[in-house]
Short mmCIF file of C-alpha atoms and ligand atoms in Angstrom, two decimals:
data_model
loop_
_atom_site.label_atom_id
_atom_site.label_comp_id
_atom_site.label_asym_id
_atom_site.label_seq_id
_atom_site.Cartn_x
_atom_site.Cartn_y
_atom_site.Cartn_z
CA MET A 12 -39.42 -21.12 5.16
CA HIS A 13 -35.66 -21.56 4.93
CA LYS A 14 -33.98 -24.55 6.57
CA LEU A 15 -33.35 -22.45 9.69
CA LEU A 16 -36.44 -24.04 11.31
CA ASN A 17 -34.42 -27.10 12.28
CA THR A 18 -32.02 -25.20 14.56
CA PRO A 19 -32.29 -25.56 18.36
CA LEU A 20 -31.45 -21.86 18.55
CA LEU A 21 -35.01 -21.06 17.43
CA ARG A 22 -37.04 -20.65 20.66
CA LYS A 23 -40.60 -19.55 21.40
CA GLU A 24 -40.17 -19.09 25.13
CA SER A 25 -38.69 -16.14 27.01
CA TYR A 26 -35.65 -16.76 29.18
CA ILE A 27 -36.12 -15.69 32.81
CA GLY A 28 -34.16 -16.81 35.88
CA GLY A 29 -32.46 -19.53 33.87
CA GLU A 30 -35.83 -21.05 32.87
CA TRP A 31 -37.64 -21.07 29.53
CA TRP A 32 -41.04 -19.49 30.19
CA ARG A 33 -44.25 -20.28 28.30
CA GLY A 34 -47.02 -17.73 28.45
CA GLU A 35 -50.76 -17.48 27.83
CA SER A 36 -50.72 -15.57 24.55
CA THR A 37 -48.43 -15.44 21.54
CA LEU A 38 -47.16 -12.94 19.02
CA ALA A 39 -46.27 -13.73 15.41
CA VAL A 40 -42.85 -12.99 13.93
CA HIS A 41 -43.11 -12.15 10.22
CA CYS A 42 -40.58 -12.35 7.39
CA PRO A 43 -40.39 -8.79 5.97
CA ALA A 44 -39.56 -10.13 2.49
CA THR A 45 -42.70 -12.25 2.10
CA GLY A 46 -45.01 -11.35 4.98
CA GLU A 47 -45.25 -15.00 6.02
CA THR A 48 -45.17 -15.98 9.71
CA ILE A 49 -41.84 -17.60 10.49
CA GLU A 50 -42.53 -18.32 14.15
CA THR A 51 -44.96 -17.52 16.96
CA VAL A 52 -43.37 -16.73 20.32
CA TRP A 53 -44.89 -16.41 23.79
CA ASP A 54 -45.94 -12.83 24.53
CA PHE A 55 -45.36 -11.58 28.08
CA ASP A 56 -46.34 -8.55 30.13
CA ARG A 57 -45.38 -6.62 33.24
CA GLU A 58 -45.56 -9.67 35.53
CA ALA A 59 -42.85 -11.47 33.56
CA ALA A 60 -40.80 -8.27 33.37
CA THR A 61 -41.01 -7.97 37.15
CA ALA A 62 -40.04 -11.63 37.57
CA ALA A 63 -37.02 -11.02 35.35
CA VAL A 64 -35.94 -8.04 37.45
CA ARG A 65 -36.33 -10.12 40.63
CA SER A 66 -34.21 -12.90 39.06
CA ALA A 67 -31.49 -10.42 38.13
CA GLU A 68 -31.63 -8.89 41.61
CA LEU A 69 -31.29 -12.35 43.21
CA ALA A 70 -28.35 -13.28 40.99
CA LEU A 71 -26.47 -10.00 41.46
CA PRO A 72 -24.40 -10.80 44.60
CA MET A 73 -23.23 -14.10 43.10
CA TRP A 74 -22.27 -12.54 39.75
CA ARG A 75 -20.80 -9.36 41.27
CA ASP A 76 -18.61 -11.41 43.66
CA LYS A 77 -17.10 -13.57 40.94
CA THR A 78 -13.57 -12.56 40.06
CA ALA A 79 -13.10 -10.49 36.92
CA LYS A 80 -11.26 -13.45 35.46
CA GLU A 81 -14.24 -15.77 36.07
CA ARG A 82 -16.63 -13.32 34.38
CA ALA A 83 -14.14 -12.87 31.54
CA HIS A 84 -13.94 -16.63 30.97
CA ILE A 85 -17.72 -17.02 30.79
CA LEU A 86 -18.04 -14.08 28.37
CA ARG A 87 -15.25 -15.49 26.20
CA THR A 88 -16.98 -18.89 26.15
CA TRP A 89 -20.25 -17.19 25.11
CA HIS A 90 -18.35 -15.39 22.33
CA ASP A 91 -16.91 -18.68 21.10
CA GLU A 92 -20.38 -20.29 21.06
CA ILE A 93 -21.73 -17.38 19.00
CA ILE A 94 -18.88 -17.67 16.51
CA ARG A 95 -19.47 -21.42 16.27
CA HIS A 96 -23.18 -20.80 15.49
CA THR A 97 -22.75 -17.79 13.19
CA GLU A 98 -24.60 -19.33 10.24
CA GLU A 99 -27.67 -20.38 12.25
CA LEU A 100 -27.79 -16.99 13.98
CA ALA A 101 -27.48 -15.21 10.63
CA LEU A 102 -30.31 -17.24 9.10
CA ILE A 103 -32.58 -16.41 12.04
CA LEU A 104 -31.62 -12.73 11.77
CA THR A 105 -32.30 -12.50 8.03
CA ALA A 106 -35.59 -14.35 8.43
CA GLU A 107 -36.97 -11.95 11.04
CA GLN A 108 -35.28 -8.68 10.03
CA GLY A 109 -34.83 -9.09 6.29
CA LYS A 110 -31.24 -7.94 5.77
CA PRO A 111 -29.07 -9.81 3.22
CA LEU A 112 -27.37 -12.87 4.69
CA ALA A 113 -23.93 -11.35 4.19
CA GLU A 114 -24.99 -8.37 6.35
CA ALA A 115 -26.55 -10.73 8.89
CA ARG A 116 -23.32 -12.71 9.21
CA ALA A 117 -21.44 -9.42 9.61
CA GLU A 118 -23.85 -8.34 12.35
CA ILE A 119 -23.38 -11.59 14.27
CA LEU A 120 -19.60 -11.20 14.14
CA TYR A 121 -19.89 -7.51 15.03
CA GLY A 122 -21.98 -8.27 18.11
CA ALA A 123 -19.63 -11.08 19.12
CA SER A 124 -16.70 -8.66 18.87
CA TYR A 125 -18.20 -6.62 21.74
CA ILE A 126 -18.46 -9.73 23.91
CA GLU A 127 -14.85 -10.59 23.11
CA TRP A 128 -13.73 -6.99 23.76
CA PHE A 129 -15.46 -6.71 27.15
CA ALA A 130 -14.33 -10.19 28.18
CA GLU A 131 -10.87 -8.62 27.97
CA GLU A 132 -11.87 -5.26 29.48
CA ALA A 133 -13.45 -7.06 32.48
CA LYS A 134 -9.91 -7.64 33.77
CA ARG A 135 -8.94 -3.97 33.37
CA ILE A 136 -11.30 -2.25 35.80
CA TYR A 137 -8.99 -0.09 37.89
CA GLY A 138 -9.49 2.04 41.00
CA ASP A 139 -7.20 4.76 42.36
CA VAL A 140 -5.05 5.60 45.38
CA ILE A 141 -4.93 9.42 45.54
CA ALA A 142 -2.43 11.61 47.41
CA PRO A 143 -4.24 12.49 50.70
CA PRO A 144 -4.84 16.11 51.82
CA ASN A 145 -3.53 15.15 55.29
CA ASN A 146 -1.15 12.46 56.49
CA ASP A 147 -3.74 11.05 58.91
CA ARG A 148 -5.88 9.56 56.15
CA ARG A 149 -5.68 7.73 52.87
CA VAL A 150 -7.87 8.43 49.81
CA LEU A 151 -8.94 5.49 47.67
CA VAL A 152 -11.33 5.03 44.76
CA LEU A 153 -13.15 1.78 43.96
CA LYS A 154 -15.02 0.97 40.76
CA GLN A 155 -18.07 -1.19 41.46
CA PRO A 156 -20.87 -2.54 39.22
CA VAL A 157 -23.97 -0.37 38.92
CA GLY A 158 -26.19 -3.37 39.74
CA VAL A 159 -29.26 -4.60 37.83
CA VAL A 160 -29.29 -3.25 34.26
CA ALA A 161 -32.39 -3.15 32.05
CA ALA A 162 -32.03 -2.87 28.28
CA ILE A 163 -34.48 -2.18 25.48
CA THR A 164 -33.27 -2.79 21.94
CA PRO A 165 -34.39 -2.05 18.35
CA TRP A 166 -35.28 -4.28 15.40
CA ASN A 167 -32.67 -3.02 12.95
CA PHE A 168 -29.69 -4.81 14.56
CA PRO A 169 -31.52 -7.25 16.85
CA SER A 170 -28.37 -9.22 17.72
CA ALA A 171 -25.55 -6.66 17.77
CA MET A 172 -27.43 -3.93 19.64
CA LEU A 173 -28.16 -6.42 22.41
CA ALA A 174 -24.59 -7.75 22.49
CA ARG A 175 -23.28 -4.15 22.64
CA LYS A 176 -25.13 -3.74 25.95
CA LEU A 177 -24.94 -7.11 27.65
CA ALA A 178 -21.16 -7.33 27.14
CA PRO A 179 -20.06 -4.30 29.21
CA ALA A 180 -22.85 -4.89 31.74
CA LEU A 181 -21.84 -8.48 32.53
CA ALA A 182 -18.13 -7.64 32.33
CA ALA A 183 -18.62 -4.95 34.99
CA GLY A 184 -20.41 -7.43 37.29
CA CYS A 185 -23.96 -6.24 36.58
CA THR A 186 -26.91 -8.55 35.95
CA PHE A 187 -29.13 -7.92 32.98
CA VAL A 188 -32.75 -7.96 31.79
CA CYS A 189 -33.77 -7.01 28.27
CA LYS A 190 -36.76 -6.55 26.02
CA PRO A 191 -36.04 -6.96 22.31
CA ALA A 192 -38.23 -5.33 19.65
CA ALA A 193 -41.40 -7.38 19.09
CA GLU A 194 -40.66 -7.44 15.35
CA THR A 195 -37.37 -9.31 15.90
CA PRO A 196 -37.29 -11.32 19.16
CA LEU A 197 -35.75 -14.52 17.78
CA SER A 198 -32.17 -13.25 17.62
CA ALA A 199 -32.22 -12.29 21.31
CA LEU A 200 -33.68 -15.67 22.30
CA ALA A 201 -31.01 -17.43 20.24
CA LEU A 202 -28.33 -15.51 22.18
CA ALA A 203 -29.99 -16.73 25.40
CA VAL A 204 -29.71 -20.35 24.24
CA LEU A 205 -25.98 -19.83 23.75
CA ALA A 206 -25.66 -17.96 27.07
CA GLU A 207 -27.05 -21.02 28.86
CA LYS A 208 -24.69 -23.26 26.87
CA ALA A 209 -21.72 -21.02 27.75
CA GLY A 210 -22.42 -21.24 31.47
CA VAL A 211 -23.91 -17.80 32.13
CA PRO A 212 -25.52 -18.46 35.54
CA ALA A 213 -29.32 -18.37 35.98
CA GLY A 214 -30.68 -14.87 36.50
CA VAL A 215 -27.60 -13.07 35.13
CA PHE A 216 -29.07 -12.66 31.63
CA ASN A 217 -32.84 -12.49 31.11
CA VAL A 218 -34.88 -11.93 27.91
CA VAL A 219 -38.54 -10.87 28.11
CA VAL A 220 -40.40 -10.87 24.79
CA SER A 221 -43.45 -8.63 24.76
CA SER A 222 -45.73 -6.79 22.35
CA ARG A 223 -46.64 -4.54 25.28
CA ALA A 224 -43.47 -2.43 25.18
CA ARG A 225 -44.90 0.38 27.27
CA GLU A 226 -45.86 -1.99 30.11
CA VAL A 227 -42.45 -3.65 30.19
CA GLY A 228 -40.78 -0.27 29.92
CA GLU A 229 -42.72 0.95 32.94
CA VAL A 230 -41.37 -1.98 34.96
CA PHE A 231 -37.80 -1.54 33.71
CA THR A 232 -37.81 2.22 34.36
CA GLY A 233 -39.88 2.14 37.56
CA ASP A 234 -38.51 -0.79 39.59
CA ALA A 235 -36.06 0.61 42.16
CA ALA A 236 -33.90 -2.53 41.91
CA VAL A 237 -32.99 -1.51 38.34
CA ARG A 238 -30.12 0.93 38.64
CA LYS A 239 -29.51 1.57 34.95
CA LEU A 240 -31.47 1.62 31.70
CA SER A 241 -29.61 1.14 28.43
CA PHE A 242 -31.83 2.03 25.47
CA THR A 243 -31.25 1.92 21.75
CA GLY A 244 -34.03 3.23 19.59
CA SER A 245 -35.75 6.37 18.40
CA THR A 246 -35.19 9.74 20.03
CA PRO A 247 -38.87 10.24 21.01
CA VAL A 248 -38.94 6.91 22.87
CA GLY A 249 -35.54 7.62 24.40
CA LYS A 250 -36.82 10.91 25.82
CA LEU A 251 -39.88 9.17 27.27
CA LEU A 252 -37.83 6.42 28.93
CA ALA A 253 -35.25 8.84 30.32
CA ALA A 254 -38.07 10.83 31.91
CA GLN A 255 -39.50 7.64 33.45
CA CYS A 256 -36.05 6.75 34.82
CA ALA A 257 -35.79 10.11 36.56
CA GLN A 258 -38.34 8.99 39.18
CA THR A 259 -35.79 6.55 40.65
CA VAL A 260 -32.67 8.47 39.44
CA LYS A 261 -31.38 5.62 37.29
CA LYS A 262 -28.26 5.92 35.16
CA VAL A 263 -29.19 5.95 31.48
CA SER A 264 -27.36 5.13 28.27
CA LEU A 265 -29.25 6.36 25.21
CA GLU A 266 -28.34 5.42 21.65
CA LEU A 267 -30.89 7.31 19.62
CA GLY A 268 -31.72 8.61 16.17
CA GLY A 269 -29.45 10.25 13.62
CA ASN A 270 -29.45 12.63 10.65
CA ALA A 271 -25.98 12.02 9.21
CA PRO A 272 -24.55 14.53 6.73
CA PHE A 273 -22.17 13.12 4.10
CA ILE A 274 -20.04 16.05 2.90
CA VAL A 275 -18.11 15.76 -0.40
CA PHE A 276 -15.61 18.62 -0.84
CA ASP A 277 -14.16 19.71 -4.17
CA ASP A 278 -10.77 18.14 -3.35
CA ALA A 279 -12.26 14.72 -2.47
CA ASP A 280 -11.43 11.43 -4.16
CA ILE A 281 -14.83 11.20 -5.90
CA ASP A 282 -14.71 7.45 -6.51
CA ARG A 283 -13.88 6.87 -2.83
CA ALA A 284 -16.67 9.25 -1.80
CA VAL A 285 -19.20 7.48 -4.06
CA ALA A 286 -18.24 4.09 -2.65
CA GLY A 287 -18.42 5.43 0.90
CA ALA A 288 -21.82 7.01 0.34
CA ILE A 289 -23.28 3.84 -1.20
CA ALA A 290 -22.01 1.74 1.73
CA SER A 291 -23.24 4.20 4.34
CA LYS A 292 -26.62 4.93 2.75
CA TYR A 293 -27.85 1.53 1.61
CA ARG A 294 -26.61 -0.81 4.37
CA ASN A 295 -29.63 -2.58 5.90
CA ALA A 296 -31.79 -0.86 3.24
CA GLY A 297 -30.94 2.48 4.86
CA GLN A 298 -32.23 1.32 8.25
CA THR A 299 -29.25 2.11 10.44
CA CYS A 300 -28.84 4.98 12.88
CA ILE A 301 -25.62 6.11 11.21
CA CYS A 302 -26.82 5.85 7.62
CA THR A 303 -26.10 8.90 5.53
CA ASN A 304 -29.30 10.96 5.71
CA ARG A 305 -28.20 13.96 3.59
CA ILE A 306 -25.46 14.12 0.93
CA LEU A 307 -23.83 17.55 0.60
CA VAL A 308 -21.69 18.01 -2.54
CA GLN A 309 -19.54 21.05 -3.31
CA ASP A 310 -20.48 22.91 -6.49
CA ALA A 311 -17.34 22.17 -8.52
CA VAL A 312 -17.71 18.37 -8.25
CA TYR A 313 -21.50 18.13 -8.00
CA ASP A 314 -22.28 16.91 -11.52
CA LYS A 315 -19.39 14.41 -11.49
CA PHE A 316 -20.50 12.99 -8.14
CA ILE A 317 -24.18 12.76 -9.15
CA GLU A 318 -23.32 10.94 -12.40
CA LYS A 319 -21.11 8.35 -10.70
CA TYR A 320 -23.38 7.95 -7.66
CA CYS A 321 -26.58 7.40 -9.67
CA ALA A 322 -24.77 4.88 -11.88
CA ARG A 323 -23.84 2.87 -8.78
CA VAL A 324 -27.34 3.15 -7.27
CA ALA A 325 -28.82 1.85 -10.53
CA GLU A 326 -26.74 -1.33 -10.13
CA LEU A 327 -28.07 -2.12 -6.63
CA LYS A 328 -30.14 -5.30 -6.51
CA ILE A 329 -33.13 -5.53 -4.15
CA GLY A 330 -34.82 -8.75 -3.05
CA SER A 331 -35.06 -11.32 -0.29
CA GLY A 332 -32.08 -11.38 2.04
CA PHE A 333 -31.77 -15.10 1.30
CA GLU A 334 -31.11 -14.47 -2.42
CA ASP A 335 -27.49 -14.48 -3.60
CA GLY A 336 -26.18 -11.13 -4.77
CA VAL A 337 -28.93 -9.04 -3.17
CA ASP A 338 -27.68 -5.65 -1.97
CA LEU A 339 -30.87 -4.42 -0.28
CA GLY A 340 -33.44 -6.50 1.52
CA PRO A 341 -36.95 -5.35 2.45
CA MET A 342 -37.79 -2.66 4.97
CA ILE A 343 -39.06 -3.92 8.30
CA THR A 344 -42.78 -3.19 7.83
CA ALA A 345 -45.26 -1.76 5.37
CA ASP A 346 -45.55 1.27 7.67
CA ALA A 347 -41.81 1.88 7.29
CA VAL A 348 -42.25 1.86 3.50
CA GLY A 349 -45.17 4.24 3.87
CA LYS A 350 -43.06 6.68 5.90
CA VAL A 351 -40.33 6.72 3.23
CA ALA A 352 -42.90 7.22 0.46
CA ARG A 353 -44.38 10.12 2.43
CA LEU A 354 -40.96 11.76 2.87
CA VAL A 355 -40.19 11.45 -0.87
CA GLY A 356 -43.59 12.89 -1.75
CA GLU A 357 -43.10 15.84 0.60
CA ALA A 358 -39.60 16.47 -0.80
CA CYS A 359 -40.96 16.57 -4.35
CA ALA A 360 -43.82 18.83 -3.32
CA ALA A 361 -41.18 21.17 -1.90
CA GLY A 362 -39.32 21.31 -5.22
CA GLY A 363 -37.17 18.18 -5.00
CA ARG A 364 -36.35 16.22 -8.19
CA ILE A 365 -36.14 12.42 -8.31
CA LEU A 366 -33.06 11.28 -10.27
CA ILE A 367 -33.56 7.51 -9.77
CA GLY A 368 -36.05 5.27 -7.94
CA GLY A 369 -38.73 7.06 -5.94
CA LYS A 370 -41.26 4.24 -5.76
CA ARG A 371 -42.15 0.98 -4.02
CA GLY A 372 -40.65 -2.31 -5.14
CA ASN A 373 -42.63 -5.13 -6.73
CA GLY A 374 -44.06 -8.14 -4.93
CA ASN A 375 -45.78 -8.40 -1.53
CA GLY A 376 -42.67 -7.64 0.52
CA ASN A 377 -41.84 -4.34 2.12
CA PHE A 378 -39.62 -3.11 -0.70
CA TYR A 379 -38.74 0.48 -1.68
CA LEU A 380 -36.42 1.13 -4.62
CA PRO A 381 -33.01 2.70 -3.91
CA THR A 382 -33.63 6.36 -4.60
CA VAL A 383 -31.66 9.56 -5.25
CA LEU A 384 -33.27 12.97 -5.30
CA GLU A 385 -31.97 16.54 -5.58
CA VAL A 386 -33.29 18.81 -2.82
CA ALA A 387 -32.66 22.13 -1.14
CA ALA A 388 -31.13 22.09 2.33
CA GLU A 389 -34.47 23.26 3.72
CA SER A 390 -36.39 20.32 2.23
CA PRO A 391 -38.61 18.53 4.80
CA ILE A 392 -36.82 15.25 4.01
CA CYS A 393 -33.65 16.77 5.49
CA ARG A 394 -35.36 17.39 8.83
CA GLU A 395 -36.30 13.77 9.63
CA GLU A 396 -34.38 10.53 10.01
CA ILE A 397 -35.38 8.80 6.75
CA PHE A 398 -34.50 5.27 7.89
CA GLY A 399 -34.88 3.99 4.34
CA PRO A 400 -33.02 3.68 0.99
CA VAL A 401 -33.33 7.33 -0.09
CA SER A 402 -30.44 9.75 -0.77
CA PRO A 403 -31.31 13.46 -0.69
CA VAL A 404 -28.47 15.38 -2.39
CA ILE A 405 -27.77 19.05 -1.64
CA ARG A 406 -25.38 21.35 -3.51
CA PHE A 407 -23.19 23.73 -1.45
CA VAL A 408 -20.65 26.45 -2.29
CA ASN A 409 -18.16 26.87 0.57
CA ASP A 410 -16.92 25.13 3.71
CA GLN A 411 -18.82 27.31 6.17
CA GLU A 412 -22.08 26.67 4.32
CA ALA A 413 -21.45 22.92 4.48
CA VAL A 414 -20.80 23.02 8.23
CA SER A 415 -23.85 25.20 8.81
CA ILE A 416 -26.14 22.84 6.86
CA ALA A 417 -24.60 19.76 8.51
CA ASN A 418 -25.12 21.11 12.04
CA ASP A 419 -28.64 22.42 11.39
CA THR A 420 -30.41 19.46 13.10
CA PRO A 421 -31.27 18.40 16.66
CA TYR A 422 -29.40 15.14 15.99
CA GLY A 423 -25.67 14.57 16.46
CA LEU A 424 -24.78 10.91 15.98
CA ALA A 425 -22.53 10.36 12.92
CA ALA A 426 -21.20 12.65 10.18
CA TYR A 427 -18.97 11.92 7.19
CA MET A 428 -16.62 14.13 5.18
CA TYR A 429 -14.44 13.47 2.15
CA SER A 430 -11.48 15.77 1.50
CA ARG A 431 -7.75 15.41 0.98
CA ASP A 432 -6.82 18.76 2.51
CA LEU A 433 -5.49 18.20 6.03
CA GLY A 434 -6.25 21.72 7.20
CA ARG A 435 -9.79 21.56 5.85
CA ILE A 436 -10.28 18.13 7.54
CA TRP A 437 -9.20 19.42 10.93
CA ARG A 438 -11.18 22.69 10.68
CA VAL A 439 -14.41 20.98 9.56
CA ALA A 440 -14.19 17.87 11.75
CA GLU A 441 -13.73 20.00 14.87
CA GLN A 442 -16.79 22.13 13.96
CA LEU A 443 -19.13 19.22 13.25
CA GLU A 444 -21.56 18.73 16.20
CA TYR A 445 -21.54 14.92 16.13
CA GLY A 446 -20.34 12.11 18.35
CA MET A 447 -18.60 10.33 15.47
CA VAL A 448 -17.03 11.66 12.26
CA GLY A 449 -15.93 9.42 9.38
CA ILE A 450 -13.15 11.08 7.38
CA ASN A 451 -12.66 9.54 3.91
CA GLU A 452 -14.19 6.39 5.46
CA SER A 453 -17.82 5.49 6.16
CA GLY A 454 -17.28 2.12 7.88
CA ILE A 455 -16.86 3.61 11.34
CA SER A 456 -18.41 0.95 13.60
CA ASN A 457 -16.13 -1.33 15.61
CA GLU A 458 -15.88 -2.55 19.18
CA MET A 459 -12.67 -0.66 19.92
CA ALA A 460 -14.16 2.78 19.23
CA PRO A 461 -16.58 4.81 21.41
CA PHE A 462 -19.94 4.62 19.59
CA GLY A 463 -22.49 7.27 20.49
CA GLY A 464 -23.97 10.68 19.85
CA VAL A 465 -24.43 14.20 21.18
CA LYS A 466 -27.44 16.53 21.28
CA GLU A 467 -30.65 14.50 20.76
CA SER A 468 -28.79 11.43 19.48
CA GLY A 469 -28.00 10.15 22.91
CA ILE A 470 -26.00 9.90 26.12
CA GLY A 471 -23.01 7.64 26.79
CA ARG A 472 -20.75 5.49 24.65
CA GLU A 473 -20.82 1.81 23.67
CA GLY A 474 -17.61 -0.10 22.97
CA SER A 475 -14.00 1.01 23.52
CA LYS A 476 -12.30 1.52 26.90
CA TYR A 477 -14.92 4.23 27.56
CA GLY A 478 -17.84 1.80 27.30
CA LEU A 479 -17.32 0.14 30.66
CA ASP A 480 -17.66 3.36 32.67
CA ASP A 481 -21.39 3.48 31.92
CA TYR A 482 -21.83 0.25 33.93
CA LEU A 483 -19.64 1.21 36.93
CA GLU A 484 -20.11 3.38 39.99
CA THR A 485 -17.17 5.29 41.49
CA LYS A 486 -16.86 4.89 45.27
CA TYR A 487 -14.52 7.11 47.30
CA LEU A 488 -13.02 5.67 50.51
CA CYS A 489 -11.50 8.07 53.02
CA MET A 490 -9.47 5.94 55.45
CA GLY A 491 -8.29 7.47 58.72
CA ILE A 492 -4.99 5.92 59.81
CA SER A 493 -4.08 7.91 62.90
N1 NAD V 515 -27.83 5.22 18.15
C1 NAD V 515 -27.84 3.91 17.92
O1 NAD V 515 -26.88 3.17 18.21
C2 NAD V 515 -29.05 3.28 17.29
C3 NAD V 515 -28.93 1.96 16.87
C4 NAD V 515 -30.06 1.36 16.26
C5 NAD V 515 -31.25 2.07 16.09
N2 NAD V 515 -31.31 3.36 16.54
C6 NAD V 515 -32.53 4.13 16.34
O2 NAD V 515 -33.69 3.33 16.59
C7 NAD V 515 -34.75 3.75 15.73
C8 NAD V 515 -35.27 2.56 14.97
O3 NAD V 515 -35.54 1.49 15.85
P1 NAD V 515 -37.03 1.26 16.36
O4 NAD V 515 -38.03 1.59 15.29
O5 NAD V 515 -37.09 -0.09 16.98
O6 NAD V 515 -37.14 2.36 17.51
P2 NAD V 515 -38.28 2.49 18.61
O7 NAD V 515 -37.85 3.59 19.48
O8 NAD V 515 -39.63 2.53 18.00
O9 NAD V 515 -38.20 1.10 19.43
C9 NAD V 515 -37.00 0.72 20.05
C10 NAD V 515 -37.34 -0.22 21.19
O10 NAD V 515 -38.12 0.49 22.14
C11 NAD V 515 -39.32 -0.20 22.41
N3 NAD V 515 -40.34 0.78 22.76
C12 NAD V 515 -41.07 1.55 21.94
N4 NAD V 515 -41.89 2.36 22.65
C13 NAD V 515 -41.66 2.08 23.96
C14 NAD V 515 -42.18 2.57 25.21
N5 NAD V 515 -43.12 3.52 25.26
N6 NAD V 515 -41.70 2.04 26.38
C15 NAD V 515 -40.75 1.08 26.34
N7 NAD V 515 -40.21 0.58 25.21
C16 NAD V 515 -40.67 1.08 24.04
C17 NAD V 515 -39.60 -0.99 21.16
O11 NAD V 515 -40.45 -2.08 21.44
C18 NAD V 515 -38.19 -1.42 20.78
O12 NAD V 515 -37.83 -2.55 21.54
C19 NAD V 515 -34.15 4.78 14.80
O13 NAD V 515 -34.43 6.07 15.26
C20 NAD V 515 -32.66 4.52 14.90
O14 NAD V 515 -31.90 5.65 14.59
C21 NAD V 515 -30.23 3.99 17.11
O1 LIG V 516 -28.27 1.33 13.64
C1 LIG V 516 -27.39 1.59 14.41
C2 LIG V 516 -26.21 0.71 14.58
O2 LIG V 516 -25.54 1.12 15.75
C3 LIG V 516 -25.34 0.81 13.37
S1 LIG V 516 -23.86 -0.08 13.52
O3 LIG V 516 -24.20 -1.51 13.30
O4 LIG V 516 -23.32 0.12 14.87
O5 LIG V 516 -22.96 0.43 12.48
#
């Protein structure tokens, strides 16, 4: 395996209460490009999850009572340590998740940007003094940390999705326990190494690695000391966890699945639209929540778009994320490849036509060729989150048809539209039932913007000035002064 093995950031133990825990059983972490085992890590269960919650509960008063400036300094130091170790973190990420190194480096920097952002926002948590209804009292509002936060994160961005949660939580004065995806635990453990180095106090940040997700989830959602669950993952699991949280009325942040439409109108800059669609569709081999899931192209420019788009797809290079010049790495597992193959087969059975790709890649890795197929809006592939390198393309006639097709899904995370008509942009963007809309731009993710969805794509926002609210409680003080 790549030279990453010699980095002290590579840990087997889970990080609980400021200690590195060794367990009684292990789980293997595989390289999706080759199938080889890159590391075995200790595999924990509900007891360790409970111990982590107790550690976070014990550390809460100390962390909550630090000044905002003290918390900000520690977060900023953590950010600086991450930046200093970007290359090692990126190598670990590519090894366990498979994405090209350039994307892995970008993810590390992207996650670090949330820690930097909320180190700054920590000092901007404001309350209110409100005009009283009577002169014998004063009305005040305090913002206070929610308390112990539990997080469960996915394998597709194993570093950034964790950073996007821990940053606002710790900035607000909360303490934090998390369970990374069992496919990609190493990135979270590497962040814990740097947390310790940056002076994050024991018990403030805890990482529990487990193959028994349900067990750990039952602790995180059931323990009354946990006052908030922040989950990023599939919509079905998000629904299950939210229901479990209801028993103790926890706050929840849910960043769930997507079914992004990418709408190309007849007045669009076609070259810009092609570039935007390639970037949005094939990043992380199509395994991102905001990947384009359906491409809608207006009749008058359909043939021109298809010709240019397929030419660009044909140039995409797939291979190991460690290879120079690779555009697409492997998918996370063989099952993930199987799901994509099933969706393509169903689309073809329903009348879809493959224009390029449509089959598994060579070698023993989890590869699927970048694929474009023409489908009807009703095709089964348009109903599911593909989460793979496949572009279904749909032809439409008028604006209202495009909006109707785009909104015809339970999901509402990201949508994209390309047009140069200002009136059309406003009319369509306001009608799209999505939390985020890219207009002539598909690179929409950054720490300064509120990331999140509507409908069955989630609850809450991550990043931006709005992101801190999800980790704060509002307390009203009515002070009699007579
Ligand atoms: N909206 C966003 O910001 C965002 C970001 C990344 C991924 N996602 C979504 O995540 C999905 C892909 O990630 P995934 O395959 O890891 O999703 P997943 O829902 O299968 O797993 C996500 C996490 O939940 C855990 N988990 C699974 N079942 C659980 C249970 N019963 N109890 C407790 N924990 C459980 C997993 O171990 C993992 O850590 C896609 O749907 C994608 O759209 C959304
Ligand atoms: O997969 C979901 C991620 O949130 C995508 S991004 O890294 O935020 O663009």
